[in-house]
Coordinates of C-alpha atoms in Angstrom, one line a residue:
X1278 CA 84.4 118.0 89.8
X1279 CA 85.2 114.5 90.7
X1280 CA 88.0 112.6 92.2
X1281 CA 88.7 109.1 91.1
X1282 CA 89.3 106.6 93.8
X1283 CA 90.0 103.0 94.2
X1284 CA 86.6 101.9 95.6
X1285 CA 86.8 98.5 97.3
X1286 CA 84.0 99.1 99.8
X1287 CA 80.3 99.8 99.3
X1288 CA 80.0 102.1 102.3
X1289 CA 78.7 105.5 101.4
X1290 CA 77.9 108.4 103.7
X1291 CA 76.5 110.9 101.3
X1292 CA 75.9 110.4 97.6
X1293 CA 77.5 112.7 95.1
X1294 CA 74.4 114.6 93.9
X1295 CA 76.5 117.3 92.1
X1296 CA 77.9 115.0 89.4
X1297 CA 75.0 114.1 87.1
X1298 CA 77.3 112.8 84.3
X1299 CA 78.9 110.0 86.2
X1300 CA 81.0 107.6 84.1
X1301 CA 81.5 103.9 84.6
X1302 CA 84.3 104.6 87.1
X1303 CA 83.2 105.0 90.6
X1304 CA 83.6 108.5 91.9
X1305 CA 84.6 109.6 95.4
X1306 CA 81.7 111.2 97.2
X1307 CA 82.3 114.9 97.8
X1308 CA 80.9 114.6 101.3
X1309 CA 82.4 111.8 103.3
X1310 CA 83.4 111.1 106.8
X1311 CA 87.1 111.0 107.4
X1312 CA 88.5 107.4 107.2
X1313 CA 89.2 107.3 110.9
X1314 CA 85.5 107.8 111.5
X1315 CA 84.0 105.8 108.7
X1316 CA 86.1 102.8 109.7
X1317 CA 84.0 102.6 112.8
X1318 CA 81.0 101.6 110.6
X1319 CA 82.8 98.3 110.1
X1320 CA 82.6 97.7 113.9
X1321 CA 78.9 97.2 113.9
X1322 CA 77.2 93.8 113.2
X1323 CA 74.1 93.3 111.1
X1324 CA 71.8 94.0 114.1
X1325 CA 73.5 97.4 114.7
X1326 CA 75.3 96.3 117.8
X1327 CA 78.9 97.4 118.4
X1328 CA 81.3 94.6 118.0
X1329 CA 83.9 94.3 120.8
X1330 CA 87.6 94.2 120.2
X1331 CA 88.3 90.7 121.3
X1332 CA 92.0 90.8 120.8
X1333 CA 93.0 90.8 124.5
X1334 CA 90.8 89.8 127.4
X1335 CA 90.6 92.3 130.3
X1336 CA 92.2 89.8 132.7
X1337 CA 95.4 89.9 130.5
X1338 CA 95.7 93.7 130.2
X1339 CA 98.8 94.7 132.1
X1340 CA 98.3 98.5 132.2
X1341 CA 95.2 98.2 134.4
X1342 CA 95.5 97.6 138.2
X1343 CA 94.5 94.1 139.2
X1344 CA 91.5 95.3 141.4
X1345 CA 90.2 97.5 138.5
X1346 CA 90.4 94.5 136.2
X1347 CA 88.5 92.5 138.9
X1348 CA 85.8 95.1 139.2
X1349 CA 85.3 95.3 135.4
X1350 CA 85.1 91.5 135.1
X1351 CA 83.2 90.5 138.2
X1352 CA 81.0 93.6 139.0
X1353 CA 80.4 95.0 135.5
X1354 CA 80.6 91.7 133.6
X1355 CA 83.0 93.2 131.0
X1356 CA 85.3 90.7 129.4
X1357 CA 86.8 92.8 126.6
X1358 CA 87.2 96.5 125.9
X1359 CA 85.3 98.3 123.2
X1360 CA 87.5 99.7 120.4
X1361 CA 87.4 103.3 121.7
X1362 CA 88.4 102.0 125.2
X1363 CA 91.2 99.9 123.9
X1364 CA 92.7 103.1 122.2
X1365 CA 91.9 105.8 124.9
X1366 CA 92.6 104.0 128.2
X1367 CA 96.2 103.0 127.6
X1368 CA 97.0 106.4 126.1
X1369 CA 95.6 108.3 129.2
X1370 CA 97.3 106.0 131.7
X1371 CA 100.6 106.3 129.8
X1372 CA 100.3 110.1 129.7
X1373 CA 99.7 110.2 133.5
X1374 CA 102.8 108.0 134.1
X1375 CA 105.1 110.0 131.9
X1376 CA 105.9 112.6 134.5
X1377 CA 106.8 115.1 131.8
X1378 CA 107.1 118.8 132.4
X1379 CA 105.0 119.4 129.3
X1380 CA 101.3 119.7 130.2
X1381 CA 99.1 116.8 129.0
X1382 CA 97.3 117.4 125.7
X1383 CA 93.6 117.4 125.3
X1384 CA 92.0 114.6 123.4
X1385 CA 88.8 114.5 121.4
X1386 CA 86.9 111.3 121.0
X1387 CA 84.1 110.9 118.5
X1388 CA 82.3 107.6 118.9
X1389 CA 78.6 106.5 118.7
X1390 CA 76.3 106.4 121.8
X1391 CA 76.8 103.1 123.7
X1392 CA 80.4 102.6 122.4
X1393 CA 82.1 102.9 125.8
X1394 CA 83.2 106.5 126.0
X1395 CA 82.3 106.9 129.6
X1396 CA 84.5 104.0 130.8
X1397 CA 87.2 105.2 128.4
X1398 CA 87.9 108.2 130.6
X1399 CA 86.5 107.0 134.0
X1400 CA 88.8 104.0 134.2
X1401 CA 92.1 105.9 133.7
X1402 CA 90.9 108.8 135.9
X1403 CA 90.1 106.5 138.8
X1404 CA 93.3 104.4 138.4
X1405 CA 95.4 107.6 138.4
X1406 CA 93.9 109.1 141.6
X1407 CA 93.2 106.0 143.7
X1408 CA 96.7 105.8 145.3
X1409 CA 96.6 109.4 146.6
X1410 CA 97.2 109.7 150.3
X1411 CA 95.5 113.0 151.1
X1412 CA 91.8 113.0 150.4
X1413 CA 90.7 116.0 148.4
X1414 CA 88.5 116.8 145.4
X1415 CA 90.6 115.3 142.6
X1416 CA 88.2 115.0 139.6
X1417 CA 85.3 117.2 138.4
X1418 CA 83.5 115.9 135.4
X1419 CA 81.3 118.5 133.6
X1420 CA 78.5 117.3 131.5
X1421 CA 75.9 119.3 129.4
X1422 CA 72.7 117.7 130.7
X1423 CA 71.4 116.4 134.0
X1424 CA 70.5 112.9 132.7
X1425 CA 74.0 112.3 131.3
X1426 CA 75.4 113.6 134.6
X1427 CA 73.4 111.0 136.5
X1428 CA 74.4 108.2 134.2
X1429 CA 78.1 109.1 134.5
X1430 CA 77.8 109.5 138.2
X1431 CA 76.4 105.9 138.6
X1432 CA 79.3 104.5 136.6
X1433 CA 81.9 106.5 138.6
X1434 CA 80.2 105.6 141.8
X1435 CA 79.9 101.9 141.0
X1436 CA 83.7 101.6 140.4
X1437 CA 84.7 104.3 142.9
X1438 CA 82.9 102.6 145.8
X1439 CA 84.9 99.4 145.2
X1440 CA 88.1 101.4 145.3
X1441 CA 87.1 103.3 148.5
X1442 CA 86.8 106.6 146.6
X1443 CA 84.0 109.0 147.4
X1444 CA 81.8 110.5 144.7
X1445 CA 79.2 113.2 144.6
X1446 CA 76.6 114.3 142.0
X1447 CA 76.0 118.0 141.7
X1448 CA 73.4 118.5 139.0
X1449 CA 71.3 121.4 140.1
X1450 CA 68.8 119.1 141.8
X1451 CA 69.3 121.0 145.1
X1452 CA 70.2 124.6 146.0
X1453 CA 73.8 125.8 145.4
X1454 CA 74.4 126.0 149.1
X1455 CA 73.2 122.4 149.7
X1456 CA 75.4 121.1 146.9
X1457 CA 78.3 123.0 148.4
X1458 CA 77.7 121.3 151.7
X1459 CA 77.7 117.9 150.0
X1460 CA 81.2 118.6 148.8
X1461 CA 82.5 119.9 152.1
X1462 CA 80.9 116.9 153.9
X1463 CA 82.3 114.4 151.4
X1464 CA 85.7 115.9 151.8
X1465 CA 85.7 116.0 155.6
X1466 CA 84.5 112.4 155.8
X1467 CA 87.0 111.3 153.2

């Protein structure tokens, strides 16, 4: 069983090993990534590094608060958003500003390691809560492993400190009671 396709790219995920009698026409592989995922392969240069989306410099992005843009540029040395960030950040910020009675939808992001997923959700979260008057626990980020939790904590903490937001890492490094005290202490101290 084969499906003919106009094949103008030489990118193949899995070869079609089921069709032994291939004709001169190129056949669509039976097992391929969806187009929205396989198009990401074009974002990598020859050394395997993710290419940045250099369409708009961060200092010209109007949906980010000025101080967040400043932190990204001056403290994190980020001049442009990665492709996943340029798609997810404005969407999440717009969803927060919509004030709709319909609950926000979940999103699922599939992107390679090192492509900027952490900042893609951290930036909108911090921008959305930073203007709150009453200090309270506003965000809980659940992660599957302790190492990843520590990495995300350092990113959140680096930006959060500049915005006078308190952060805490609870990763099972201490007893449950001690981690509970950290939350209470952080909340009382603001």
